[in-house]
């Protein structure tokens, strides 16, 4: 309804979009006008055939830092978490896509969430159902009906405060609820009977004395923000100092995670409704008593930043704890050795298994690579990337602490005639898909666009389910800074996996990783290494051999015999085709990892590859583009680094 004398196209006397009832359509606002008091929220029907007001409401709560809260009557049953610049922290699945555009507006006059359609052919609606589920539906013309596209509540961990105060929920763990580090169940008997509602309490109470600091948690849904305060212009360092300066402050985080993070969000009182995500969770810094920081501590303590460590924003492990965990780094605990130095298995006091990479004093892949790995992977969270738990800096000691991978690395199985039988085709295909998704996250979906630069079988670790996790980010590079995305005067990588433009000209991009991925795919299919491959009929490496058989229509001869008849014929042939596309001579001819993931997940036609680059280590050594520089070789699989002459 509009005043006919009013020429303002945005001004209405009344519009249905201001009263959404149980349904939000694209373009509707979801929040409130702080000037007029008008509130836009969802209210459920009483039942599917009774449109009178039901028990549930879903509205933007303005207390503290705004968040969407679902209530049954007055009781909170679910919350979205606060908006972090990209998504609500409780919705890690929300990301940029070609269908929906999400936005959150917070200013002096309005605060609201809205979504728009980028594809006008899509028909969609967001509905609060009579039984209290927030669901998005899309219309399918073919069936003339609505299908469920997504639901805000995904599992039990989305039940509000399931684990109580200072409890954390992980749907993949049993039991789902655990107390945060430095906390114990408030009522142990009830906790053991799977009643977690009373949560956890501190082992050591805060006393606001000097020496208190923070423990960093990564990959979480931020706690309930109704008892919070925020400032959008402060830095994370300023945020930490402000929290330490207020005895009531219990935690802090960035309010906006875009562009490396900005803004300050402080919590006062108990931390409630925390859950852990496999990917796209946030970082939370929880205040701890000084005595609780002995084993795992944050880089900022007592209000004073140690300048030498201030950029290493992840937990620091105490050397004594690592010595105890590894039996003084005994040879029995040694897992192997790479370019960085030896790797040890350790068991912390609480029973957690860890892997420790210890910087060798003789390693030329030294402090710079150590810092780079910390800065690169500390900001990354994905199920197909190995999780960095923390680091240790003590005197000349430099160590990285990772989650322990019980099945070692991919090369341990794939290139061994006896052990390779463990990896049938379904397992190999899962590994290929997992590595592809990990690279896609690095190239496109992470906060920093990262080029790994040393993807190889040795750097793909396998967990207890044989799922892959990309590791070793010592040579990784993020876009930006003085080094462009396409050129460097410091070449580093592994012979057999390096793209031709990178090895001979120092040019690198995401397509350099695509080349390495293609080599890895062909190695997984064949069970043979690219470097050192020998065939009596020709002098080609594995890539040349694969191309020859492909052109002759004999690609099946590439398949590793140890897989037996476990493979799907069309699937393995498509994978070989895709692998050859990834190792094309020119970067522009290689697909992006986004296209690779689509090819792996569909049955459509795969583009025909051109002749790939038959690259050998002799090519690399003879094509050194940086005269006066020397090469480094380290580890079991030869790695090469060209150091800038000085």
XYZ file of C-alpha atoms in Angstrom:
646
model
C 0.000 0.000 0.000
C 1.436 3.337 -1.092
C 0.499 7.006 -0.859
C -0.261 8.091 -4.415
C 1.233 11.516 -3.777
C 4.546 10.092 -2.550
C 7.169 9.747 -5.323
C 9.678 7.832 -3.146
C 9.758 4.294 -4.671
C 11.089 2.831 -1.399
C 8.405 4.281 0.885
C 5.233 2.304 1.619
C 2.343 2.741 4.022
C 2.109 -1.047 4.350
C 3.686 -4.056 2.643
C 3.311 -7.772 3.191
C 7.100 -8.196 3.234
C 7.087 -6.508 6.669
C 4.955 -9.336 8.078
C 6.509 -12.609 6.904
C 4.484 -14.978 9.180
C 6.133 -18.405 8.773
C 7.860 -17.763 5.422
C 10.766 -15.561 4.311
C 11.115 -14.926 0.582
C 14.167 -13.519 -1.248
C 14.538 -9.804 -0.517
C 12.671 -9.899 2.803
C 14.358 -8.406 5.845
C 14.862 -10.466 8.973
C 15.539 -8.259 12.013
C 14.316 -4.867 13.223
C 14.178 -1.145 12.562
C 15.600 0.447 15.709
C 14.001 3.820 14.903
C 10.386 2.759 14.258
C 10.466 -0.405 16.373
C 9.175 -2.522 13.470
C 10.402 -6.117 13.761
C 10.604 -8.676 10.959
C 10.556 -12.267 12.243
C 9.133 -15.711 11.543
C 6.300 -17.238 13.549
C 5.280 -20.850 12.984
C 1.812 -22.140 12.195
C 0.063 -24.148 14.906
C -0.023 -27.138 12.547
C 0.345 -27.840 8.836
C -3.378 -27.179 8.311
C -3.873 -24.508 11.003
C -2.253 -21.147 10.143
C -2.947 -19.604 13.550
C 0.136 -18.639 15.561
C 2.136 -21.633 16.767
C 4.706 -22.144 19.527
C 7.884 -21.194 17.663
C 9.450 -17.856 16.724
C 12.700 -17.182 14.870
C 13.966 -13.642 15.317
C 17.098 -11.522 15.436
C 18.095 -10.930 19.063
C 19.716 -7.492 19.495
C 21.274 -8.269 22.899
C 25.055 -8.022 22.742
C 26.240 -8.937 19.235
C 23.088 -9.758 17.180
C 22.243 -13.370 16.322
C 19.186 -15.304 15.157
C 17.437 -17.193 17.969
C 14.722 -19.852 17.689
C 12.373 -20.095 20.671
C 9.628 -22.445 21.743
C 7.546 -20.084 23.815
C 10.219 -18.303 25.845
C 12.727 -21.193 25.834
C 15.682 -20.972 23.438
C 16.009 -24.125 21.312
C 18.526 -23.023 18.663
C 20.674 -20.047 17.690
C 22.605 -19.174 14.555
C 25.629 -17.628 16.224
C 26.732 -14.083 15.279
C 27.341 -12.854 11.726
C 31.103 -12.907 10.967
C 31.187 -11.006 7.689
C 30.654 -14.127 5.569
C 28.043 -16.182 7.407
C 26.487 -16.813 10.801
C 29.097 -18.728 12.802
C 26.706 -21.645 13.330
C 26.195 -22.109 9.573
C 29.617 -23.224 8.232
C 27.983 -24.570 5.073
C 27.044 -21.066 3.894
C 29.531 -19.848 1.296
C 29.622 -17.902 -1.943
C 27.603 -19.685 -4.620
C 25.934 -18.919 -7.963
C 22.386 -19.181 -6.548
C 22.147 -17.219 -3.282
C 23.669 -13.993 -1.986
C 23.558 -13.509 1.793
C 23.872 -10.174 3.595
C 23.714 -8.758 7.108
C 23.129 -5.051 7.752
C 23.952 -3.413 11.089
C 23.757 0.368 11.408
C 22.194 3.051 13.601
C 18.747 2.602 12.051
C 18.468 -1.072 11.135
C 19.827 -4.504 11.872
C 18.689 -7.314 9.633
C 19.625 -10.433 7.679
C 18.462 -10.936 4.110
C 19.147 -13.107 1.094
C 18.759 -12.554 -2.626
C 18.626 -14.814 -5.661
C 21.430 -14.553 -8.195
C 19.654 -17.017 -10.475
C 16.171 -15.717 -11.269
C 15.024 -19.139 -12.472
C 15.239 -20.537 -8.926
C 12.104 -20.460 -6.756
C 12.828 -20.779 -3.059
C 11.388 -20.031 0.381
C 12.621 -20.168 3.982
C 10.022 -21.649 6.348
C 9.650 -22.073 10.108
C 7.733 -25.350 10.381
C 5.056 -26.055 13.034
C 7.453 -28.443 14.787
C 10.209 -25.828 15.051
C 12.544 -26.498 12.127
C 13.978 -23.669 10.015
C 14.063 -25.108 6.498
C 14.794 -23.855 2.996
C 12.773 -25.353 0.134
C 13.198 -25.055 -3.635
C 10.610 -25.670 -6.355
C 11.224 -28.435 -8.907
C 9.293 -27.940 -12.148
C 9.762 -31.525 -13.275
C 7.938 -32.963 -10.246
C 5.772 -29.876 -9.670
C 6.697 -29.892 -6.006
C 8.938 -28.486 -3.278
C 12.074 -30.284 -2.086
C 14.051 -29.646 1.088
C 17.261 -27.790 0.178
C 18.723 -27.252 3.663
C 17.842 -27.093 7.341
C 19.287 -24.782 9.998
C 19.267 -27.593 12.563
C 21.531 -30.360 11.318
C 22.066 -32.652 14.323
C 21.939 -32.916 18.134
C 24.809 -30.443 18.554
C 22.484 -27.720 17.259
C 20.246 -28.158 20.324
C 20.824 -25.040 22.386
C 23.262 -25.477 25.318
C 23.268 -29.282 24.949
C 26.641 -29.468 26.718
C 26.006 -26.665 29.202
C 28.426 -23.894 30.152
C 32.032 -24.435 28.983
C 31.038 -27.688 27.312
C 31.799 -28.299 23.638
C 29.757 -30.502 21.314
C 31.239 -32.572 18.486
C 28.763 -34.749 16.603
C 31.566 -37.066 15.436
C 32.702 -37.891 18.979
C 31.264 -40.294 21.501
C 30.123 -38.924 23.852
C 29.203 -35.764 21.974
C 29.983 -33.432 24.869
C 33.368 -32.741 26.437
C 34.574 -30.072 28.830
C 36.918 -27.474 27.413
C 40.583 -27.689 28.440
C 41.033 -26.584 32.037
C 37.389 -27.350 32.913
C 35.720 -30.351 34.608
C 32.064 -31.479 34.820
C 30.103 -29.491 37.398
C 28.278 -32.633 38.509
C 30.436 -35.643 37.510
C 27.771 -38.273 38.279
C 25.176 -36.580 36.104
C 27.763 -36.032 33.374
C 28.644 -39.734 33.342
C 24.926 -40.508 32.958
C 24.869 -38.403 29.762
C 23.144 -35.450 31.430
C 25.380 -32.606 30.282
C 22.962 -29.755 30.920
C 24.795 -28.368 33.971
C 28.002 -28.083 31.988
C 31.510 -27.623 33.290
C 33.378 -25.434 35.772
C 36.957 -24.214 35.907
C 39.580 -26.454 37.480
C 41.285 -23.256 38.653
C 39.093 -20.156 39.151
C 40.125 -16.856 37.611
C 41.508 -14.364 40.133
C 42.365 -11.487 37.764
C 46.056 -11.679 38.678
C 48.929 -11.079 36.305
C 49.838 -14.172 34.333
C 46.358 -15.032 33.130
C 46.165 -15.615 29.404
C 44.179 -17.352 26.714
C 43.812 -20.774 25.128
C 42.908 -20.671 21.453
C 40.159 -22.888 20.041
C 39.814 -23.235 16.278
C 36.924 -24.417 14.150
C 34.104 -23.644 16.594
C 30.686 -22.041 16.668
C 31.066 -18.931 18.803
C 29.266 -18.969 22.193
C 25.950 -17.272 22.889
C 26.552 -13.538 22.383
C 23.690 -12.155 24.468
C 26.235 -11.294 27.191
C 28.822 -9.824 24.857
C 30.245 -6.496 23.703
C 31.656 -5.639 20.294
C 33.714 -2.990 18.533
C 34.149 -3.232 14.767
C 37.321 -1.126 14.508
C 39.635 -2.789 17.055
C 42.416 -5.240 16.183
C 42.681 -8.718 17.687
C 45.676 -7.634 19.771
C 43.737 -4.667 21.167
C 40.835 -7.013 21.830
C 43.045 -9.341 23.905
C 44.414 -6.455 25.939
C 40.922 -5.108 26.627
C 39.734 -8.533 27.780
C 42.699 -8.934 30.134
C 42.013 -5.472 31.505
C 38.467 -6.425 32.536
C 38.181 -9.027 35.295
C 34.717 -10.067 34.074
C 35.856 -10.841 30.519
C 36.017 -14.582 29.829
C 36.816 -14.787 26.097
C 37.370 -12.804 22.909
C 37.322 -13.251 19.124
C 37.320 -11.302 15.877
C 33.862 -10.004 15.038
C 34.659 -10.156 11.294
C 36.774 -12.948 9.773
C 37.214 -11.398 6.327
C 40.679 -10.325 5.110
C 42.542 -11.977 7.968
C 40.125 -10.837 10.672
C 39.111 -7.543 12.272
C 36.909 -6.156 15.002
C 36.571 -7.234 18.617
C 33.975 -9.405 20.334
C 34.202 -9.863 24.133
C 32.219 -12.274 26.333
C 31.277 -11.670 29.963
C 30.114 -14.600 32.070
C 29.780 -18.280 31.139
C 30.434 -19.485 27.584
C 27.376 -21.402 26.414
C 26.409 -23.364 23.288
C 29.795 -24.092 21.710
C 30.190 -26.745 19.032
C 33.078 -27.918 16.865
C 33.001 -27.974 13.062
C 35.128 -29.917 10.579
C 35.482 -26.794 8.427
C 34.642 -23.074 8.371
C 34.485 -22.740 12.149
C 35.909 -19.709 13.944
C 38.708 -18.977 16.380
C 37.866 -18.314 20.028
C 40.300 -17.251 22.753
C 39.226 -18.418 26.227
C 40.672 -16.790 29.343
C 42.512 -19.143 31.694
C 44.245 -18.929 35.061
C 48.037 -18.750 34.950
C 48.399 -22.258 36.415
C 46.319 -23.719 33.570
C 48.607 -22.290 30.896
C 51.565 -24.529 31.725
C 50.867 -27.226 29.149
C 49.123 -25.300 26.410
C 49.284 -21.528 26.406
C 48.493 -18.642 24.124
C 51.103 -16.288 22.794
C 49.606 -13.342 24.722
C 49.844 -13.555 28.518
C 49.669 -11.167 31.415
C 48.763 -8.294 29.134
C 52.209 -8.248 27.506
C 52.898 -9.625 24.033
C 56.141 -11.435 23.405
C 57.144 -9.671 20.203
C 59.117 -12.602 18.875
C 56.012 -14.799 18.988
C 53.270 -12.268 18.410
C 52.470 -13.433 14.879
C 52.190 -17.114 15.858
C 48.516 -16.985 16.752
C 48.064 -20.556 17.987
C 48.742 -22.514 21.193
C 52.330 -22.831 22.397
C 53.322 -26.182 23.897
C 55.737 -26.415 26.783
C 59.012 -28.195 25.907
C 58.873 -30.282 29.087
C 55.449 -31.626 28.085
C 56.795 -32.652 24.658
C 59.885 -34.280 26.156
C 57.628 -36.328 28.409
C 55.262 -37.159 25.531
C 58.086 -38.524 23.343
C 60.253 -40.144 26.026
C 62.892 -37.458 25.423
C 62.526 -37.812 21.632
C 63.652 -41.416 21.745
C 64.413 -43.307 18.553
C 61.492 -45.640 19.329
C 59.148 -42.678 18.928
C 60.636 -41.502 15.647
C 58.236 -41.791 12.713
C 60.526 -40.575 9.945
C 62.459 -37.619 8.604
C 61.864 -35.024 5.914
C 63.271 -31.754 4.673
C 62.169 -29.993 7.853
C 63.716 -32.523 10.231
C 62.661 -35.617 12.214
C 59.035 -36.401 13.068
C 58.116 -38.069 16.369
C 55.012 -39.638 17.822
C 54.014 -38.425 21.269
C 51.288 -39.030 23.832
C 50.249 -36.117 26.036
C 49.347 -36.617 29.690
C 45.627 -36.611 28.919
C 46.188 -39.442 26.419
C 46.003 -37.498 23.158
C 48.304 -38.818 20.422
C 50.286 -36.177 18.547
C 52.917 -35.929 15.813
C 55.830 -33.543 16.408
C 57.944 -32.099 13.600
C 61.243 -30.983 15.090
C 63.350 -28.493 13.152
C 66.742 -30.041 12.494
C 69.723 -27.818 13.264
C 71.230 -28.961 9.944
C 68.094 -28.288 7.929
C 68.318 -25.641 5.228
C 64.517 -25.708 5.150
C 64.650 -23.831 8.393
C 63.167 -20.972 10.352
C 61.470 -19.295 7.372
C 59.680 -22.519 6.447
C 58.765 -23.050 10.121
C 57.197 -19.591 10.386
C 55.500 -20.010 7.025
C 53.925 -23.315 8.000
C 52.634 -21.853 11.257
C 51.216 -18.744 9.590
C 49.723 -20.718 6.682
C 48.028 -23.656 8.338
C 47.036 -21.924 11.601
C 44.414 -20.031 9.591
C 43.156 -23.094 7.701
C 40.444 -25.504 8.813
C 39.225 -28.331 6.562
C 38.595 -32.030 6.992
C 41.162 -32.817 4.288
C 43.976 -30.735 5.804
C 46.044 -32.040 8.688
C 45.203 -30.134 11.865
C 47.981 -28.072 13.429
C 47.483 -28.231 17.205
C 50.240 -25.805 18.157
C 53.957 -25.144 18.169
C 56.889 -25.003 20.559
C 59.565 -22.298 20.577
C 62.178 -22.782 23.276
C 65.677 -21.396 22.823
C 66.859 -22.795 19.495
C 64.144 -25.449 19.435
C 61.376 -25.078 16.843
C 58.619 -27.693 16.738
C 55.200 -28.086 15.120
C 52.584 -30.247 16.835
C 49.965 -31.966 14.657
C 47.142 -34.397 15.129
C 48.533 -37.922 14.805
C 47.718 -39.852 11.637
C 47.820 -43.588 12.483
C 48.087 -44.796 8.877
C 51.153 -42.738 7.982
C 51.348 -41.247 4.489
C 49.977 -42.327 1.116
C 53.375 -43.347 -0.268
C 53.703 -45.946 2.526
C 50.895 -47.909 0.858
C 50.661 -46.905 -2.763
C 54.225 -47.693 -3.820
C 54.639 -50.922 -1.820
C 53.706 -54.148 -3.600
C 52.427 -55.831 -0.433
C 50.725 -52.902 1.321
C 49.085 -51.512 -1.827
C 46.451 -54.277 -1.744
C 44.926 -52.469 1.252
C 43.928 -49.659 -1.104
C 41.242 -51.001 -3.411
C 39.752 -48.673 -6.013
C 36.925 -47.286 -3.821
C 39.495 -46.267 -1.186
C 41.777 -44.731 -3.819
C 38.890 -42.800 -5.322
C 37.963 -41.449 -1.877
C 41.587 -40.345 -1.427
C 41.631 -38.611 -4.832
C 38.368 -36.815 -4.023
C 39.567 -35.798 -0.565
C 42.820 -34.329 -1.845
C 40.884 -32.476 -4.560
C 38.526 -30.963 -2.005
C 41.426 -29.987 0.233
C 43.114 -28.170 -2.654
C 39.835 -26.512 -3.649
C 39.568 -25.155 -0.109
C 43.134 -23.818 -0.261
C 42.654 -22.229 -3.677
C 39.133 -20.862 -3.347
C 37.290 -21.292 -0.055
C 39.813 -20.440 2.671
C 40.302 -16.953 4.093
C 43.717 -16.851 2.440
C 44.159 -18.207 -1.077
C 47.028 -20.650 -0.614
C 49.281 -22.441 -3.107
C 50.774 -25.542 -1.508
C 53.751 -25.875 -3.909
C 54.814 -29.315 -2.635
C 51.872 -31.675 -3.082
C 53.088 -35.272 -3.296
C 52.243 -38.723 -1.959
C 54.498 -38.201 1.075
C 52.496 -35.112 2.023
C 49.119 -36.840 1.972
C 48.524 -38.393 5.400
C 45.872 -41.026 6.111
C 43.703 -41.111 9.232
C 42.212 -44.186 10.902
C 39.531 -44.393 8.187
C 42.118 -43.982 5.387
C 40.723 -40.517 4.647
C 43.375 -38.160 3.233
C 44.734 -35.015 4.865
C 47.143 -32.705 3.042
C 50.182 -31.861 5.178
C 53.524 -30.021 5.126
C 52.816 -26.361 4.422
C 56.417 -25.241 4.850
C 56.652 -24.202 1.196
C 53.094 -22.923 0.841
C 52.478 -19.375 -0.316
C 49.404 -17.187 0.009
C 48.619 -14.546 -2.593
C 49.668 -10.976 -1.853
C 52.679 -9.235 -0.358
C 55.849 -8.528 -2.366
C 55.637 -11.848 -4.175
C 53.003 -12.007 -6.898
C 50.773 -14.975 -7.483
C 52.751 -15.917 -10.577
C 56.453 -15.344 -9.951
C 59.155 -16.002 -7.372
C 62.928 -15.951 -7.233
C 62.908 -18.818 -4.751
C 61.774 -22.083 -6.299
C 61.009 -25.021 -4.019
C 59.290 -28.321 -4.561
C 59.788 -32.004 -5.360
C 61.133 -33.442 -8.587
C 58.487 -35.421 -10.410
C 55.654 -33.249 -9.128
C 56.751 -29.734 -10.144
C 54.960 -28.043 -13.021
C 57.203 -27.097 -15.974
C 56.624 -23.335 -15.724
C 57.461 -23.387 -12.021
C 60.565 -25.567 -12.261
C 62.125 -23.739 -15.210
C 60.872 -20.155 -14.878
C 59.849 -19.708 -11.264
C 56.236 -19.048 -12.296
C 53.640 -20.433 -9.919
C 49.882 -20.241 -9.480
C 47.041 -22.478 -8.371
C 47.578 -24.321 -11.669
C 51.008 -25.405 -10.325
C 49.175 -27.353 -7.611
C 46.785 -28.716 -10.252
C 49.779 -30.154 -12.127
C 51.092 -31.812 -8.945
C 47.604 -33.168 -8.265
C 47.461 -34.683 -11.755
C 50.778 -36.456 -11.173
C 49.472 -37.741 -7.832
C 46.260 -39.019 -9.439
C 48.174 -41.020 -12.043
C 50.451 -42.401 -9.307
C 47.414 -43.485 -7.271
C 45.846 -45.222 -10.282
C 49.054 -46.984 -11.353
C 50.863 -47.537 -8.057
C 54.012 -46.193 -9.775
C 56.089 -43.093 -9.108
C 56.376 -40.534 -11.875
C 59.997 -39.835 -10.993
C 62.177 -42.842 -11.703
C 59.514 -44.610 -13.770
C 61.003 -47.109 -16.231
C 59.433 -48.931 -19.150
C 61.491 -51.164 -21.477
C 59.755 -49.884 -24.626
C 60.516 -46.155 -24.182
C 62.283 -43.596 -22.024
C 59.193 -41.652 -20.952
C 58.284 -40.907 -17.379
C 54.895 -41.991 -16.018
C 53.121 -39.043 -17.647
C 54.514 -39.906 -21.068
C 53.664 -43.570 -20.573
C 50.079 -42.708 -19.560
C 49.682 -40.442 -22.585
C 50.996 -43.125 -24.949
C 48.514 -45.712 -23.663
C 45.693 -43.157 -23.701
C 46.322 -42.318 -27.368
C 46.393 -46.022 -28.219
C 43.126 -46.677 -26.374
C 44.922 -48.864 -23.831
C 44.462 -46.808 -20.643
C 43.266 -49.887 -18.750
C 46.858 -51.153 -18.807
C 47.729 -48.336 -16.394
C 45.598 -49.743 -13.583
C 47.533 -51.100 -10.601
C 47.054 -54.917 -10.627
C 46.917 -54.935 -6.814
C 43.416 -53.403 -7.032
C 42.124 -56.604 -8.584
C 38.633 -56.198 -10.023
C 37.451 -53.677 -7.419
C 37.351 -50.757 -9.827
C 34.456 -49.207 -11.718
C 35.590 -49.181 -15.353
C 34.047 -45.869 -16.422
C 35.084 -44.205 -13.166
C 38.735 -45.174 -13.400
C 38.938 -44.209 -17.106
C 37.397 -40.810 -16.348
C 39.917 -40.375 -13.539
C 42.856 -41.135 -15.848
C 41.455 -38.678 -18.400
C 41.090 -36.030 -15.691
C 44.635 -36.710 -14.440
C 46.021 -36.106 -17.936
C 44.078 -32.841 -18.160
C 45.758 -31.686 -14.953
C 49.299 -32.267 -16.291
C 48.933 -30.241 -19.484
C 52.039 -28.330 -20.575
C 50.436 -24.879 -20.319
C 48.647 -23.693 -17.155
C 45.746 -22.276 -19.176
C 44.969 -25.778 -20.482
C 44.682 -27.247 -16.984
C 41.324 -27.220 -15.182
C 40.801 -25.397 -11.888
C 40.326 -27.495 -8.767
C 36.682 -26.424 -8.806
C 36.314 -28.037 -12.245
C 38.236 -31.096 -11.050
C 35.855 -31.617 -8.127
C 32.884 -31.291 -10.481
C 34.407 -33.817 -12.908
C 35.032 -36.289 -10.082
C 31.468 -35.954 -8.840
C 29.618 -36.222 -12.138
C 29.230 -38.647 -15.017
C 29.270 -36.035 -17.772
C 31.791 -35.896 -20.586
C 35.363 -34.992 -19.613
C 37.284 -32.752 -22.053
C 39.930 -34.486 -24.133
C 43.501 -33.748 -22.988
C 46.303 -32.503 -25.182
C 49.767 -34.001 -25.064
C 51.131 -33.388 -21.541
C 54.620 -32.297 -20.589
C 56.982 -35.272 -20.298
C 59.078 -33.716 -17.568
C 62.150 -35.334 -16.041
C 64.519 -34.233 -13.317
C 67.211 -33.718 -15.952
C 64.984 -31.049 -17.486
C 64.795 -29.327 -14.119
C 68.505 -29.402 -13.412
C 69.465 -28.188 -16.884
C 66.844 -25.445 -17.001
C 67.846 -23.574 -13.837
C 66.571 -20.038 -14.540
C 68.530 -18.486 -11.687
C 72.288 -18.656 -12.370
C 74.474 -18.307 -9.308
C 71.919 -20.035 -7.096
C 72.271 -23.493 -5.642
C 69.866 -26.381 -5.154
C 68.888 -28.224 -2.017
C 67.918 -31.877 -1.868
C 66.375 -33.315 1.278
C 64.046 -36.057 2.463
C 63.304 -39.474 1.029
C 61.708 -38.064 -2.118
C 64.074 -35.513 -3.614
C 62.993 -31.937 -2.928
C 64.589 -29.010 -4.674
C 64.994 -25.468 -3.464
C 66.651 -22.661 -5.407
C 67.995 -20.055 -3.026
C 68.378 -16.456 -4.103
C 72.039 -15.448 -4.480
C 73.260 -12.681 -2.196
